[in-house]
Amino acid sequence: MIYYPAMKAKERPHSHIFTSESVSEGHPDKVADQISDAILDACLKRDRNARVACETAVGTDVCINLGEITCKNFAKIDTEAIARRVAARIGYDREGEGFDSGSFRYFSYLHAQSPDIARGVNRKNAKKQGAGEQGMMFGYATNETPSFMPAPIVYSHELLKVFAGLRKSGKLAWLRPDAKSQLSVVYENGAPVAIDTVVLSHQTTEEGATKQNYALIKSIAREYLASTGLLTGKTKFFVNPTGKFVVGGPCGDSGLTGRKIIVDTYGGLASHGGGAFSGKDPSKVDRSAAYYARYAAKNIVAAGLADRCQIQVAYAIGVDRPVSFCVKTFGTAHGITDAQIEKILASGKVFDFRPYMLIEDLGLTAPKGWRYEDTASYGHFGRDIFPWEKTNRVKDLLKA
């Protein structure tokens, strides 16, 4: 906590520290997410009306798929080949490390979707498609970064991308795929002003586990974070603080689809409804409506209606219209109330939250220029390749 002894109490800025973490594409839970989403991509490529709820579990030399899939010609989709391709792309392609794309054991226990769920989702009138799940979803945006995302999670993601690039290019060949980052950011009056602490744990080869290499990791991290304008002379760094990180990935710890829901979203700075994203087709509103809520929140902030905006939307399974909206701008709204924003959302004139309509609006059953596999590492939000990151409804909001 920052203290300002020379200032009167009313003049001191309110200061706090907020921490978010990210994990790399080689983290075991992210390996599982990417395999599940790669199978989803294959299903939607064959059948844009496919119903997919694909779970993946990975561990020492094993990969297991289970869940429910209804898809035309699903028997022609080689899920094992997909799982091995994803593992190899990530970098798990070496024998003797406990998880090798060419030799892990593979098991599939996938079966068709429950007819009880299908009857509430599939309708003769497609526009009346019901929500594939009950629950509440959240979307969030803030103007504290150019991507309208919270600073701690953005820079945690970006830091890991730097090292992934160095590993894949061969410049730091002693790095291995599993890694975690964590940034603690100082906020004053709601704005990020400094990075207090950086924690970076990165898997290496046995030969790469040296103090010299850890010092190099710190130097590279410092150089990147300096570009954020938030690094200070007091920023603390912890690199592989246990002293060694060689055994990692699915061998070091088992991985499951959907265990990194905070990493996937806003780093804990906004609420989360609890539903995971990866491996689910867009009829599951815990994925698609969370994307749409982010789309709406980002446009609201981009329009200057608020500095921060959080949207909650809730559904009943099999029902096409949301049962409720709740908007919070945390006292940052400009010329509009939270209740007025809720009314705009509920009208459906700018953003139509009915499952069929939001799926069509974002093109979620026929991705163009992106894949669901792309979403499954380094966050589902804040990256311009995804359609829910567009700010093309600003004028419509201002008119409304």
CSV table of C-alpha atoms in Angstrom, one decimal, residues 10-374:
chain,number,residue,atom,x,y,z
A,10,LYS,CA,-8.9,14.2,1.7
A,11,GLU,CA,-6.0,14.7,-0.8
A,12,ARG,CA,-4.5,11.3,-0.6
A,13,PRO,CA,-5.4,9.1,-3.6
A,14,HIS,CA,-7.1,5.8,-2.7
A,15,SER,CA,-4.5,3.2,-3.4
A,16,HIS,CA,-4.7,-0.6,-3.6
A,17,ILE,CA,-2.9,-3.5,-5.2
A,18,PHE,CA,-4.7,-6.0,-7.4
A,19,THR,CA,-3.1,-9.3,-8.6
A,20,SER,CA,-3.9,-11.4,-11.7
A,21,GLU,CA,-2.3,-14.5,-13.1
A,22,SER,CA,-2.0,-16.1,-16.5
A,23,VAL,CA,-0.8,-19.6,-17.6
A,24,SER,CA,0.9,-20.6,-20.8
A,25,GLU,CA,-0.5,-22.8,-23.6
A,26,GLY,CA,1.6,-25.6,-22.1
A,27,HIS,CA,0.0,-25.5,-18.7
A,28,PRO,CA,-1.8,-28.9,-18.3
A,29,ASP,CA,-5.2,-27.3,-17.9
A,30,LYS,CA,-4.7,-25.2,-21.0
A,31,VAL,CA,-3.5,-28.3,-23.0
A,32,ALA,CA,-6.9,-29.8,-22.1
A,33,ASP,CA,-8.8,-26.6,-23.1
A,34,GLN,CA,-7.0,-26.5,-26.5
A,35,ILE,CA,-7.7,-30.1,-27.3
A,36,SER,CA,-11.4,-29.7,-26.4
A,37,ASP,CA,-11.7,-26.6,-28.6
A,38,ALA,CA,-9.8,-28.2,-31.5
A,39,ILE,CA,-12.4,-31.0,-31.5
A,40,LEU,CA,-15.2,-28.4,-31.4
A,41,ASP,CA,-13.7,-26.6,-34.4
A,42,ALA,CA,-13.6,-30.0,-36.3
A,43,CYS,CA,-17.3,-30.6,-35.5
A,44,LEU,CA,-18.5,-27.1,-36.5
A,45,LYS,CA,-16.5,-27.4,-39.8
A,46,ARG,CA,-18.6,-30.5,-40.6
A,47,ASP,CA,-21.8,-29.4,-39.1
A,48,ARG,CA,-22.5,-25.8,-38.0
A,49,ASN,CA,-25.4,-27.1,-35.9
A,50,ALA,CA,-23.3,-29.6,-34.0
A,51,ARG,CA,-23.9,-29.9,-30.3
A,52,VAL,CA,-20.6,-30.3,-28.4
A,53,ALA,CA,-19.7,-30.6,-24.8
A,54,CYS,CA,-16.2,-32.1,-25.0
A,55,GLU,CA,-14.1,-32.5,-21.9
A,56,THR,CA,-10.4,-33.5,-21.9
A,57,ALA,CA,-8.2,-34.9,-19.1
A,58,VAL,CA,-4.5,-35.1,-19.5
A,59,GLY,CA,-1.9,-36.7,-17.2
A,60,THR,CA,1.4,-38.6,-17.4
A,61,ASP,CA,1.5,-40.1,-20.8
A,62,VAL,CA,-2.3,-40.2,-21.2
A,63,CYS,CA,-5.1,-38.1,-22.8
A,64,ILE,CA,-8.8,-38.9,-22.3
A,65,ASN,CA,-11.8,-37.3,-24.0
A,66,LEU,CA,-15.3,-37.6,-22.6
A,67,GLY,CA,-18.6,-35.8,-22.9
A,68,GLU,CA,-21.5,-35.4,-25.4
A,69,ILE,CA,-21.3,-34.7,-29.1
A,70,THR,CA,-24.0,-34.8,-31.7
A,71,CYS,CA,-22.5,-34.0,-35.2
A,72,LYS,CA,-23.1,-35.2,-38.7
A,73,ASN,CA,-20.5,-37.8,-39.7
A,74,PHE,CA,-18.8,-37.5,-36.3
A,75,ALA,CA,-17.3,-41.0,-36.9
A,76,LYS,CA,-15.1,-39.5,-39.6
A,77,ILE,CA,-13.5,-37.0,-37.1
A,78,ASP,CA,-10.3,-38.5,-35.7
A,79,THR,CA,-10.2,-37.0,-32.2
A,80,GLU,CA,-7.0,-38.9,-31.3
A,81,ALA,CA,-5.2,-37.3,-34.3
A,82,ILE,CA,-6.5,-33.9,-33.2
A,83,ALA,CA,-5.3,-34.4,-29.6
A,84,ARG,CA,-1.8,-35.4,-30.8
A,85,ARG,CA,-1.6,-32.4,-33.2
A,86,VAL,CA,-2.5,-29.9,-30.5
A,87,ALA,CA,0.1,-31.4,-28.1
A,88,ALA,CA,2.8,-31.3,-30.8
A,89,ARG,CA,1.9,-27.7,-31.7
A,90,ILE,CA,2.2,-26.6,-28.1
A,91,GLY,CA,5.7,-28.2,-27.9
A,92,TYR,CA,5.1,-31.6,-26.2
A,93,ASP,CA,7.0,-33.5,-28.9
A,94,ARG,CA,10.0,-34.9,-27.0
A,95,GLU,CA,10.4,-38.4,-25.6
A,96,GLY,CA,11.2,-38.9,-22.0
A,97,GLU,CA,9.4,-35.8,-20.6
A,98,GLY,CA,6.3,-37.7,-19.4
A,99,PHE,CA,3.9,-36.4,-22.1
A,100,ASP,CA,4.8,-36.9,-25.7
A,101,SER,CA,2.4,-36.2,-28.6
A,102,GLY,CA,3.7,-39.3,-30.4
A,103,SER,CA,3.3,-41.8,-27.7
A,104,PHE,CA,0.8,-40.9,-25.0
A,105,ARG,CA,-2.1,-43.3,-24.5
A,106,TYR,CA,-5.4,-42.0,-25.8
A,107,PHE,CA,-9.0,-43.0,-24.8
A,108,SER,CA,-12.3,-41.6,-26.0
A,109,TYR,CA,-15.6,-41.9,-24.1
A,110,LEU,CA,-17.6,-39.4,-26.2
A,111,HIS,CA,-21.3,-40.0,-26.8
A,112,ALA,CA,-24.4,-38.2,-28.2
A,113,GLN,CA,-26.0,-35.3,-26.5
A,114,SER,CA,-28.9,-36.0,-24.0
A,115,PRO,CA,-32.3,-35.8,-25.8
A,116,ASP,CA,-33.7,-34.0,-22.8
A,117,ILE,CA,-31.3,-31.1,-23.4
A,118,ALA,CA,-31.7,-31.2,-27.1
A,119,ARG,CA,-35.5,-30.8,-27.0
A,120,GLY,CA,-35.2,-27.4,-25.2
A,121,VAL,CA,-32.5,-26.1,-27.6
A,122,ASN,CA,-33.5,-27.4,-31.0
A,123,ARG,CA,-36.7,-25.8,-32.4
A,124,LYS,CA,-38.5,-25.9,-35.7
A,125,ASN,CA,-38.3,-22.1,-35.7
A,126,ALA,CA,-34.5,-21.6,-35.4
A,127,LYS,CA,-35.0,-18.0,-34.1
A,128,LYS,CA,-36.8,-19.5,-31.0
A,129,GLN,CA,-33.7,-21.6,-30.1
A,130,GLY,CA,-33.7,-22.0,-26.3
A,131,ALA,CA,-30.6,-21.5,-24.1
A,132,GLY,CA,-28.6,-24.7,-23.8
A,133,GLU,CA,-28.0,-24.1,-20.1
A,134,GLN,CA,-29.4,-22.1,-17.2
A,135,GLY,CA,-27.1,-19.8,-15.3
A,136,MET,CA,-25.7,-16.3,-15.2
A,137,MET,CA,-22.9,-14.9,-17.3
A,138,PHE,CA,-20.8,-11.7,-17.0
A,139,GLY,CA,-19.2,-9.3,-19.5
A,140,TYR,CA,-16.8,-6.6,-18.5
A,141,ALA,CA,-14.8,-3.7,-20.0
A,142,THR,CA,-12.6,-0.9,-18.6
A,143,ASN,CA,-10.9,2.0,-20.3
A,144,GLU,CA,-7.6,1.4,-18.4
A,145,THR,CA,-5.9,-0.3,-21.3
A,146,PRO,CA,-6.2,0.0,-25.1
A,147,SER,CA,-7.9,-3.4,-25.3
A,148,PHE,CA,-10.5,-2.3,-22.7
A,149,MET,CA,-9.2,-5.1,-20.3
A,150,PRO,CA,-7.8,-4.9,-16.8
A,151,ALA,CA,-4.1,-4.2,-16.8
A,152,PRO,CA,-3.0,-7.1,-14.5
A,153,ILE,CA,-4.4,-9.8,-16.7
A,154,VAL,CA,-3.4,-8.2,-20.0
A,155,TYR,CA,0.2,-7.9,-19.1
A,156,SER,CA,0.3,-11.3,-17.4
A,157,HIS,CA,-0.9,-12.8,-20.8
A,158,GLU,CA,1.5,-10.7,-22.9
A,159,LEU,CA,4.5,-11.6,-20.7
A,160,LEU,CA,4.0,-15.3,-21.3
A,161,LYS,CA,3.5,-14.7,-25.1
A,162,VAL,CA,7.0,-13.1,-25.1
A,163,PHE,CA,8.6,-16.3,-23.7
A,164,ALA,CA,6.5,-18.6,-25.9
A,165,GLY,CA,7.8,-16.8,-29.0
A,166,LEU,CA,11.4,-17.1,-27.8
A,167,ARG,CA,10.9,-20.8,-27.1
A,168,LYS,CA,9.3,-21.6,-30.4
A,169,SER,CA,11.8,-19.6,-32.4
A,170,GLY,CA,14.7,-21.6,-30.8
A,171,LYS,CA,16.3,-18.5,-29.3
A,172,LEU,CA,15.7,-19.9,-25.8
A,173,ALA,CA,15.7,-23.6,-26.6
A,174,TRP,CA,16.1,-24.6,-23.0
A,175,LEU,CA,12.6,-23.3,-22.2
A,176,ARG,CA,9.7,-25.8,-22.1
A,177,PRO,CA,6.0,-25.2,-22.7
A,178,ASP,CA,4.6,-25.0,-19.1
A,179,ALA,CA,4.7,-21.6,-17.4
A,180,LYS,CA,2.8,-19.2,-15.1
A,181,SER,CA,2.9,-15.4,-14.7
A,182,GLN,CA,1.5,-13.2,-12.0
A,183,LEU,CA,1.4,-9.4,-11.8
A,184,SER,CA,0.4,-7.3,-8.8
A,185,VAL,CA,-0.5,-3.8,-10.0
A,186,VAL,CA,-0.9,-0.7,-7.9
A,187,TYR,CA,-4.1,1.3,-8.5
A,188,GLU,CA,-4.7,4.9,-7.5
A,189,ASN,CA,-8.3,6.2,-7.7
A,190,GLY,CA,-9.2,3.3,-10.0
A,191,ALA,CA,-6.3,3.7,-12.5
A,192,PRO,CA,-3.2,1.5,-12.7
A,193,VAL,CA,0.0,3.4,-11.9
A,194,ALA,CA,2.7,0.9,-11.2
A,195,ILE,CA,3.6,-2.8,-11.1
A,196,ASP,CA,4.5,-3.8,-7.6
A,197,THR,CA,5.4,-7.5,-8.0
A,198,VAL,CA,6.1,-9.9,-10.9
A,199,VAL,CA,6.1,-13.7,-10.4
A,200,LEU,CA,7.2,-15.8,-13.3
A,201,SER,CA,7.6,-19.6,-13.1
A,202,HIS,CA,8.8,-21.2,-16.4
A,203,GLN,CA,9.6,-24.8,-17.1
A,204,THR,CA,13.1,-25.4,-18.4
A,205,THR,CA,15.2,-28.4,-19.5
A,206,GLU,CA,17.4,-29.9,-16.8
A,207,GLU,CA,20.4,-28.1,-18.4
A,208,GLY,CA,18.5,-24.9,-18.5
A,209,ALA,CA,17.8,-24.7,-14.8
A,210,THR,CA,20.6,-22.3,-13.9
A,211,LYS,CA,20.8,-19.0,-12.1
A,212,GLN,CA,22.2,-17.4,-15.2
A,213,ASN,CA,19.2,-18.4,-17.2
A,214,TYR,CA,16.8,-17.3,-14.5
A,215,ALA,CA,18.6,-13.9,-14.5
A,216,LEU,CA,18.1,-13.8,-18.3
A,217,ILE,CA,14.4,-14.5,-17.9
A,218,LYS,CA,14.1,-11.6,-15.4
A,219,SER,CA,16.0,-9.3,-17.8
A,220,ILE,CA,13.6,-10.1,-20.7
A,221,ALA,CA,10.6,-9.7,-18.5
A,222,ARG,CA,11.8,-6.4,-17.2
A,223,GLU,CA,12.5,-5.2,-20.7
A,224,TYR,CA,9.0,-6.1,-21.9
A,225,LEU,CA,7.2,-4.6,-18.8
A,226,ALA,CA,9.2,-1.4,-19.2
A,227,SER,CA,7.1,-0.8,-22.4
A,228,THR,CA,3.9,-0.7,-20.3
A,229,GLY,CA,5.0,2.4,-18.5
A,230,LEU,CA,4.2,0.8,-15.1
A,231,LEU,CA,7.6,-0.6,-14.2
A,232,THR,CA,9.4,1.2,-11.4
A,233,GLY,CA,12.7,0.9,-9.6
A,234,LYS,CA,10.8,-0.7,-6.7
A,235,THR,CA,9.1,-3.4,-8.7
A,236,LYS,CA,10.0,-6.9,-7.2
A,237,PHE,CA,10.7,-9.9,-9.4
A,238,PHE,CA,10.4,-13.6,-8.5
A,239,VAL,CA,11.7,-16.0,-11.2
A,240,ASN,CA,11.2,-19.8,-10.5
A,241,PRO,CA,11.2,-19.0,-6.8
A,242,THR,CA,11.3,-22.7,-5.8
A,243,GLY,CA,14.8,-22.8,-7.5
A,244,LYS,CA,13.9,-25.4,-10.1
A,245,PHE,CA,11.0,-26.1,-12.5
A,246,VAL,CA,11.9,-29.0,-14.9
A,247,VAL,CA,9.1,-31.5,-14.4
A,248,GLY,CA,6.0,-29.8,-15.8
A,249,GLY,CA,3.0,-30.0,-18.1
A,250,PRO,CA,0.6,-33.0,-17.8
A,251,CYS,CA,3.5,-35.0,-16.3
A,252,GLY,CA,4.0,-32.5,-13.5
A,253,ASP,CA,0.3,-32.1,-12.8
A,254,SER,CA,-2.9,-33.4,-14.4
A,255,GLY,CA,-5.0,-31.1,-16.5
A,256,LEU,CA,-8.7,-30.7,-17.0
A,257,THR,CA,-10.9,-28.7,-19.3
A,258,GLY,CA,-12.4,-25.6,-17.7
A,259,ARG,CA,-10.2,-25.2,-14.6
A,260,LYS,CA,-8.8,-21.8,-15.6
A,261,ILE,CA,-12.0,-19.7,-15.9
A,262,ILE,CA,-10.4,-16.6,-14.2
A,263,VAL,CA,-7.4,-16.7,-16.4
A,264,ASP,CA,-9.8,-17.0,-19.4
A,265,THR,CA,-11.7,-13.9,-18.5
A,266,TYR,CA,-10.8,-10.8,-16.4
A,267,GLY,CA,-8.2,-12.1,-14.0
A,268,GLY,CA,-10.6,-11.8,-11.0
A,269,LEU,CA,-11.2,-8.1,-11.4
A,270,ALA,CA,-14.8,-8.7,-12.6
A,271,SER,CA,-17.4,-11.3,-11.5
A,272,HIS,CA,-17.7,-14.7,-13.1
A,273,GLY,CA,-20.8,-16.8,-13.5
A,274,GLY,CA,-18.9,-20.1,-12.9
A,275,GLY,CA,-19.4,-21.7,-16.3
A,276,ALA,CA,-16.3,-22.7,-18.3
A,277,PHE,CA,-15.9,-22.0,-22.0
A,278,SER,CA,-13.7,-24.5,-23.8
A,279,GLY,CA,-15.2,-27.5,-25.5
A,280,LYS,CA,-18.7,-26.1,-25.7
A,281,ASP,CA,-20.6,-25.2,-28.8
A,282,PRO,CA,-22.3,-21.7,-28.9
A,283,SER,CA,-25.7,-23.1,-28.0
A,284,LYS,CA,-24.3,-23.3,-24.5
A,285,VAL,CA,-24.9,-19.7,-23.3
A,286,ASP,CA,-22.3,-20.0,-20.5
A,287,ARG,CA,-19.9,-19.5,-23.4
A,288,SER,CA,-21.7,-17.5,-26.1
A,289,ALA,CA,-23.6,-15.2,-23.8
A,290,ALA,CA,-20.4,-14.4,-21.9
A,291,TYR,CA,-18.9,-13.4,-25.2
A,292,TYR,CA,-21.9,-11.3,-26.1
A,293,ALA,CA,-21.9,-9.6,-22.7
A,294,ARG,CA,-18.3,-8.7,-23.2
A,295,TYR,CA,-19.2,-7.3,-26.7
A,296,ALA,CA,-21.9,-5.1,-25.2
A,297,ALA,CA,-19.8,-3.9,-22.2
A,298,LYS,CA,-16.8,-3.1,-24.5
A,299,ASN,CA,-19.0,-1.0,-26.8
A,300,ILE,CA,-20.6,0.8,-23.8
A,301,VAL,CA,-17.2,1.8,-22.5
A,302,ALA,CA,-15.9,2.6,-26.1
A,303,ALA,CA,-18.9,4.9,-26.5
A,304,GLY,CA,-17.8,6.9,-23.5
A,305,LEU,CA,-21.0,6.0,-21.5
A,306,ALA,CA,-18.9,4.7,-18.6
A,307,ASP,CA,-15.2,4.1,-17.7
A,308,ARG,CA,-16.0,0.6,-16.4
A,309,CYS,CA,-19.0,-1.6,-17.2
A,310,GLN,CA,-20.0,-5.0,-15.9
A,311,ILE,CA,-23.1,-6.8,-17.4
A,312,GLN,CA,-24.8,-9.8,-15.8
A,313,VAL,CA,-27.3,-11.7,-18.0
A,314,ALA,CA,-29.2,-14.8,-16.8
A,315,TYR,CA,-31.0,-17.6,-18.7
A,316,ALA,CA,-33.4,-20.5,-18.0
A,317,ILE,CA,-32.5,-23.7,-20.0
A,318,GLY,CA,-34.8,-24.1,-23.1
A,319,VAL,CA,-36.0,-20.5,-22.9
A,320,ASP,CA,-34.9,-18.1,-25.6
A,321,ARG,CA,-35.1,-14.7,-23.8
A,322,PRO,CA,-32.9,-13.8,-20.8
A,323,VAL,CA,-34.6,-13.8,-17.5
A,324,SER,CA,-32.7,-10.8,-16.2
A,325,PHE,CA,-30.0,-8.1,-16.8
A,326,CYS,CA,-27.9,-6.3,-14.2
A,327,VAL,CA,-25.5,-3.5,-15.1
A,328,LYS,CA,-22.9,-2.0,-12.8
A,329,THR,CA,-20.7,1.0,-13.9
A,330,PHE,CA,-19.3,1.5,-10.4
A,331,GLY,CA,-20.0,5.2,-10.3
A,332,THR,CA,-18.2,5.8,-13.6
A,333,ALA,CA,-21.2,6.4,-15.9
A,334,HIS,CA,-21.4,9.6,-17.9
A,335,GLY,CA,-24.8,11.1,-18.5
A,336,ILE,CA,-26.7,7.8,-18.1
A,337,THR,CA,-27.7,5.6,-15.3
A,338,ASP,CA,-27.1,1.8,-14.9
A,339,ALA,CA,-30.9,1.3,-15.0
A,340,GLN,CA,-31.1,3.1,-18.4
A,341,ILE,CA,-28.3,0.9,-19.8
A,342,GLU,CA,-30.2,-2.2,-18.5
A,343,LYS,CA,-33.3,-0.9,-20.4
A,344,ILE,CA,-31.3,-0.6,-23.6
A,345,LEU,CA,-30.0,-4.1,-23.3
A,346,ALA,CA,-33.4,-5.6,-22.4
A,347,SER,CA,-35.0,-3.9,-25.5
A,348,GLY,CA,-32.9,-6.0,-27.8
A,349,LYS,CA,-32.6,-3.1,-30.3
A,350,VAL,CA,-28.8,-2.7,-30.0
A,351,PHE,CA,-27.8,-6.1,-28.6
A,352,ASP,CA,-30.1,-9.1,-29.0
A,353,PHE,CA,-29.3,-11.6,-26.3
A,354,ARG,CA,-31.5,-14.3,-27.6
A,355,PRO,CA,-29.3,-17.4,-28.2
A,356,TYR,CA,-30.0,-17.7,-31.9
A,357,MET,CA,-29.6,-14.0,-32.5
A,358,LEU,CA,-26.3,-13.5,-30.6
A,359,ILE,CA,-24.8,-16.6,-32.3
A,360,GLU,CA,-25.7,-15.2,-35.7
A,361,ASP,CA,-24.6,-11.7,-34.8
A,362,LEU,CA,-21.1,-12.9,-33.9
A,363,GLY,CA,-20.9,-15.7,-36.4
A,364,LEU,CA,-20.2,-18.2,-33.7
A,365,THR,CA,-21.1,-21.4,-35.6
A,366,ALA,CA,-19.0,-20.5,-38.7
A,367,PRO,CA,-15.8,-18.7,-37.4
A,368,LYS,CA,-14.0,-16.6,-40.0
A,369,GLY,CA,-10.4,-15.7,-39.5
A,370,TRP,CA,-10.3,-17.3,-36.0
A,371,ARG,CA,-10.8,-20.7,-34.4
A,372,TYR,CA,-12.1,-21.7,-31.0
A,373,GLU,CA,-8.7,-23.4,-30.5
A,374,ASP,CA,-7.3,-19.8,-30.6
